[in-house]
mmCIF file with all atom_site columns, C-alpha atoms in Angstrom:
data_model
loop_
_atom_site.group_PDB
_atom_site.id
_atom_site.type_symbol
_atom_site.label_atom_id
_atom_site.label_alt_id
_atom_site.label_comp_id
_atom_site.label_asym_id
_atom_site.label_entity_id
_atom_site.label_seq_id
_atom_site.pdbx_PDB_ins_code
_atom_site.Cartn_x
_atom_site.Cartn_y
_atom_site.Cartn_z
_atom_site.occupancy
_atom_site.B_iso_or_equiv
_atom_site.pdbx_formal_charge
_atom_site.auth_seq_id
_atom_site.auth_comp_id
_atom_site.auth_asym_id
_atom_site.auth_atom_id
_atom_site.pdbx_PDB_model_num
ATOM 1  C CA . ALA A 1 1  ? 6.527   8.987   16.760  1.00 80.00 ? 5  ALA A CA 1
ATOM 2  C CA . THR A 1 2  ? 9.056   11.451  16.306  1.00 87.00 ? 6  THR A CA 1
ATOM 3  C CA . CYS A 1 3  ? 8.649   12.668  12.481  1.00 88.00 ? 7  CYS A CA 1
ATOM 4  C CA . GLU A 1 4  ? 4.943   12.442  12.348  1.00 85.00 ? 8  GLU A CA 1
ATOM 5  C CA . PRO A 1 5  ? 4.415   16.136  12.520  1.00 89.00 ? 9  PRO A CA 1
ATOM 6  C CA . PHE A 1 6  ? 5.925   15.425  9.954   1.00 92.00 ? 10 PHE A CA 1
ATOM 7  C CA . LEU A 1 7  ? 4.696   13.530  8.036   1.00 88.00 ? 11 LEU A CA 1
ATOM 8  C CA . PHE A 1 8  ? 1.535   15.079  7.989   1.00 88.00 ? 12 PHE A CA 1
ATOM 9  C CA . GLN A 1 9  ? 3.191   18.669  7.336   1.00 92.00 ? 13 GLN A CA 1
ATOM 10 C CA . GLN A 1 10 ? 3.813   16.781  4.489   1.00 92.00 ? 14 GLN A CA 1
ATOM 11 C CA . ILE A 1 11 ? 0.090   15.372  4.009   1.00 90.00 ? 15 ILE A CA 1
ATOM 12 C CA . ASP A 1 12 ? -1.126  18.607  4.442   1.00 91.00 ? 16 ASP A CA 1
ATOM 13 C CA . ALA A 1 13 ? 1.366   19.914  1.564   1.00 94.00 ? 17 ALA A CA 1
ATOM 14 C CA . VAL A 1 14 ? 0.667   17.607  -1.068  1.00 95.00 ? 18 VAL A CA 1
ATOM 15 C CA . GLN A 1 15 ? -3.065  16.084  -0.959  1.00 94.00 ? 19 GLN A CA 1
ATOM 16 C CA . PRO A 1 16 ? -2.658  12.367  -1.999  1.00 95.00 ? 20 PRO A CA 1
ATOM 17 C CA . LYS A 1 17 ? -5.525  11.054  -3.403  1.00 96.00 ? 21 LYS A CA 1
ATOM 18 C CA . VAL A 1 18 ? -3.920  7.948   -2.135  1.00 97.00 ? 22 VAL A CA 1
ATOM 19 C CA . ILE A 1 19 ? -1.088  6.504   -0.272  1.00 97.00 ? 23 ILE A CA 1
ATOM 20 C CA . VAL A 1 20 ? 0.528   2.903   -0.872  1.00 97.00 ? 24 VAL A CA 1
ATOM 21 C CA . ALA A 1 21 ? 2.629   1.495   1.637   1.00 97.00 ? 25 ALA A CA 1
ATOM 22 C CA . LEU A 1 22 ? 4.583   -0.539  0.787   1.00 97.00 ? 26 LEU A CA 1
ATOM 23 C CA . GLY A 1 23 ? 6.131   -3.159  3.111   1.00 96.00 ? 27 GLY A CA 1
ATOM 24 C CA . ALA A 1 24 ? 5.171   -4.603  6.683   1.00 96.00 ? 28 ALA A CA 1
ATOM 25 C CA . PHE A 1 25 ? 6.916   -1.840  8.630   1.00 94.00 ? 29 PHE A CA 1
ATOM 26 C CA . ALA A 1 26 ? 5.584   0.808   6.600   1.00 93.00 ? 30 ALA A CA 1
ATOM 27 C CA . ALA A 1 27 ? 2.143   -0.036  6.927   1.00 95.00 ? 31 ALA A CA 1
ATOM 28 C CA . ARG A 1 28 ? 2.140   -1.370  11.140  1.00 95.00 ? 32 ARG A CA 1
ATOM 29 C CA . THR A 1 29 ? 3.565   2.046   10.915  1.00 92.00 ? 33 THR A CA 1
ATOM 30 C CA . LEU A 1 30 ? 0.856   4.905   9.838   1.00 93.00 ? 34 LEU A CA 1
ATOM 31 C CA . LEU A 1 31 ? -1.803  1.693   10.607  1.00 95.00 ? 35 LEU A CA 1
ATOM 32 C CA . LYS A 1 32 ? -0.216  1.726   14.965  1.00 94.00 ? 36 LYS A CA 1
ATOM 33 C CA . THR A 1 33 ? -0.816  -1.960  14.096  1.00 96.00 ? 37 THR A CA 1
ATOM 34 C CA . ILE A 1 34 ? 1.323   -5.595  14.533  1.00 96.00 ? 38 ILE A CA 1
ATOM 35 C CA . ASP A 1 35 ? -0.367  -7.180  12.078  1.00 97.00 ? 39 ASP A CA 1
ATOM 36 C CA . PRO A 1 36 ? 1.001   -8.742  9.583   1.00 96.00 ? 40 PRO A CA 1
ATOM 37 C CA . ILE A 1 37 ? 1.338   -7.434  6.358   1.00 96.00 ? 41 ILE A CA 1
ATOM 38 C CA . SER A 1 38 ? -0.946  -10.981 5.196   1.00 93.00 ? 42 SER A CA 1
ATOM 39 C CA . ARG A 1 39 ? -3.128  -9.701  7.362   1.00 96.00 ? 43 ARG A CA 1
ATOM 40 C CA . LEU A 1 40 ? -3.740  -5.773  5.855   1.00 97.00 ? 44 LEU A CA 1
ATOM 41 C CA . ARG A 1 41 ? -3.480  -6.942  3.125   1.00 96.00 ? 45 ARG A CA 1
ATOM 42 C CA . GLY A 1 42 ? -6.030  -6.310  -0.571  1.00 94.00 ? 46 GLY A CA 1
ATOM 43 C CA . LYS A 1 43 ? -7.636  -4.181  2.166   1.00 96.00 ? 47 LYS A CA 1
ATOM 44 C CA . VAL A 1 44 ? -8.643  0.229   2.172   1.00 97.00 ? 48 VAL A CA 1
ATOM 45 C CA . PHE A 1 45 ? -7.721  2.186   5.332   1.00 97.00 ? 49 PHE A CA 1
ATOM 46 C CA . GLN A 1 46 ? -7.834  5.826   5.944   1.00 96.00 ? 50 GLN A CA 1
ATOM 47 C CA . TYR A 1 47 ? -4.957  7.475   7.034   1.00 94.00 ? 51 TYR A CA 1
ATOM 48 C CA . HIS A 1 48 ? -5.870  11.077  8.317   1.00 90.00 ? 52 HIS A CA 1
ATOM 49 C CA . GLY A 1 49 ? -8.475  11.266  6.034   1.00 92.00 ? 53 GLY A CA 1
ATOM 50 C CA . VAL A 1 50 ? -6.562  9.829   2.941   1.00 95.00 ? 54 VAL A CA 1
ATOM 51 C CA . PRO A 1 51 ? -6.778  5.956   1.211   1.00 97.00 ? 55 PRO A CA 1
ATOM 52 C CA . LEU A 1 52 ? -4.616  3.838   2.019   1.00 97.00 ? 56 LEU A CA 1
ATOM 53 C CA . VAL A 1 53 ? -3.930  0.395   0.433   1.00 98.00 ? 57 VAL A CA 1
ATOM 54 C CA . PRO A 1 54 ? -0.886  -2.186  2.481   1.00 98.00 ? 58 PRO A CA 1
ATOM 55 C CA . THR A 1 55 ? 0.901   -3.549  -0.021  1.00 98.00 ? 59 THR A CA 1
ATOM 56 C CA . PHE A 1 56 ? 4.045   -5.908  -0.171  1.00 98.00 ? 60 PHE A CA 1
ATOM 57 C CA . HIS A 1 57 ? 7.380   -4.667  -0.275  1.00 97.00 ? 61 HIS A CA 1
ATOM 58 C CA . PRO A 1 58 ? 9.315   -4.266  -3.066  1.00 97.00 ? 62 PRO A CA 1
ATOM 59 C CA . SER A 1 59 ? 12.908  -7.055  -1.731  1.00 97.00 ? 63 SER A CA 1
ATOM 60 C CA . PHE A 1 60 ? 9.933   -9.129  -1.161  1.00 97.00 ? 64 PHE A CA 1
ATOM 61 C CA . LEU A 1 61 ? 8.671   -8.783  -4.040  1.00 97.00 ? 65 LEU A CA 1
ATOM 62 C CA . LEU A 1 62 ? 11.998  -10.316 -5.169  1.00 97.00 ? 66 LEU A CA 1
ATOM 63 C CA . ARG A 1 63 ? 12.782  -12.759 -3.150  1.00 97.00 ? 67 ARG A CA 1
ATOM 64 C CA . SER A 1 64 ? 8.848   -14.091 -3.644  1.00 97.00 ? 68 SER A CA 1
ATOM 65 C CA . PRO A 1 65 ? 8.719   -13.245 -6.885  1.00 96.00 ? 69 PRO A CA 1
ATOM 66 C CA . GLN A 1 66 ? 4.168   -15.336 -6.304  1.00 97.00 ? 70 GLN A CA 1
ATOM 67 C CA . TYR A 1 67 ? 3.484   -12.837 -3.872  1.00 96.00 ? 71 TYR A CA 1
ATOM 68 C CA . LYS A 1 68 ? 2.860   -10.568 -7.217  1.00 96.00 ? 72 LYS A CA 1
ATOM 69 C CA . ARG A 1 69 ? -0.598  -11.864 -7.869  1.00 95.00 ? 73 ARG A CA 1
ATOM 70 C CA . GLU A 1 70 ? -1.226  -10.119 -4.385  1.00 96.00 ? 74 GLU A CA 1
ATOM 71 C CA . ALA A 1 71 ? 0.496   -6.972  -5.351  1.00 96.00 ? 75 ALA A CA 1
ATOM 72 C CA . TRP A 1 72 ? -0.485  -6.754  -8.924  1.00 95.00 ? 76 TRP A CA 1
ATOM 73 C CA . ASP A 1 73 ? -4.455  -7.209  -7.208  1.00 95.00 ? 77 ASP A CA 1
ATOM 74 C CA . ASP A 1 74 ? -2.945  -3.965  -4.109  1.00 96.00 ? 78 ASP A CA 1
ATOM 75 C CA . LEU A 1 75 ? -1.611  -1.549  -6.750  1.00 96.00 ? 79 LEU A CA 1
ATOM 76 C CA . LYS A 1 76 ? -5.314  -2.873  -8.856  1.00 95.00 ? 80 LYS A CA 1
ATOM 77 C CA . LYS A 1 77 ? -6.810  -1.588  -5.893  1.00 96.00 ? 81 LYS A CA 1
ATOM 78 C CA . ALA A 1 78 ? -5.545  2.072   -5.262  1.00 96.00 ? 82 ALA A CA 1
ATOM 79 C CA . LEU A 1 79 ? -5.850  2.159   -8.913  1.00 96.00 ? 83 LEU A CA 1
ATOM 80 C CA . ALA A 1 80 ? -9.995  1.606   -8.187  1.00 95.00 ? 84 ALA A CA 1
ATOM 81 C CA . VAL A 1 81 ? -9.849  4.253   -4.923  1.00 95.00 ? 85 VAL A CA 1
ATOM 82 C CA . LEU A 1 82 ? -7.956  6.872   -7.606  1.00 95.00 ? 86 LEU A CA 1
ATOM 83 C CA . GLY A 1 83 ? -11.978 6.393   -9.826  1.00 93.00 ? 87 GLY A CA 1
ATOM 84 C CA . ARG A 1 84 ? -8.851  4.930   -13.155 1.00 92.00 ? 88 ARG A CA 1
ATOM 85 C CA . ASP A 1 85 ? -8.864  2.019   -14.411 1.00 87.00 ? 89 ASP A CA 1
ATOM 86 C CA . VAL A 1 86 ? -8.498  -1.334  -14.162 1.00 82.00 ? 90 VAL A CA 1
ATOM 87 C CA . PRO A 1 87 ? -6.299  -3.068  -16.066 1.00 79.00 ? 91 PRO A CA 1
ATOM 88 C CA . SER A 1 88 ? -7.763  -6.573  -16.565 1.00 77.00 ? 92 SER A CA 1
ATOM 89 C CA . SER A 1 89 ? -3.983  -8.512  -16.620 1.00 68.00 ? 93 SER A CA 1
ATOM 90 C CA . SER A 1 90 ? -0.691  -8.250  -15.418 1.00 65.00 ? 94 SER A CA 1
ATOM 91 C CA . PRO A 1 91 ? 1.489   -6.122  -16.686 1.00 64.00 ? 95 PRO A CA 1
ATOM 92 C CA . GLY A 1 92 ? 3.764   -7.054  -19.337 1.00 61.00 ? 96 GLY A CA 1
ATOM 93 C CA . GLN A 1 93 ? 0.773   -9.642  -19.820 1.00 63.00 ? 97 GLN A CA 1
ATOM 94 C CA . PRO A 1 94 ? -1.984  -9.535  -22.841 1.00 50.00 ? 98 PRO A CA 1
ATOM 95 C CA . SER A 1 95 ? -5.178  -8.320  -21.862 1.00 48.00 ? 99 SER A CA 1
#
């Protein structure tokens, strides 16, 4: 809460087209919710007029690689929000 005004200033200065919240703490803090990341991910929210895509934290994915597919789906969703081409395969896999 103390740093939130600085975050708003940074968002105004950077003017991001999308924000990707990495992990439960980031997503819960920005969205002001107690919902688990498993319920938040896979959706696009609005955060002060900017699309926000929650996904798993990279350290979680290192411990639980079976969730990488879901994280990749979230990143593809962020690409779609940006209007970018969305790859049909995972990184490192043939298309």
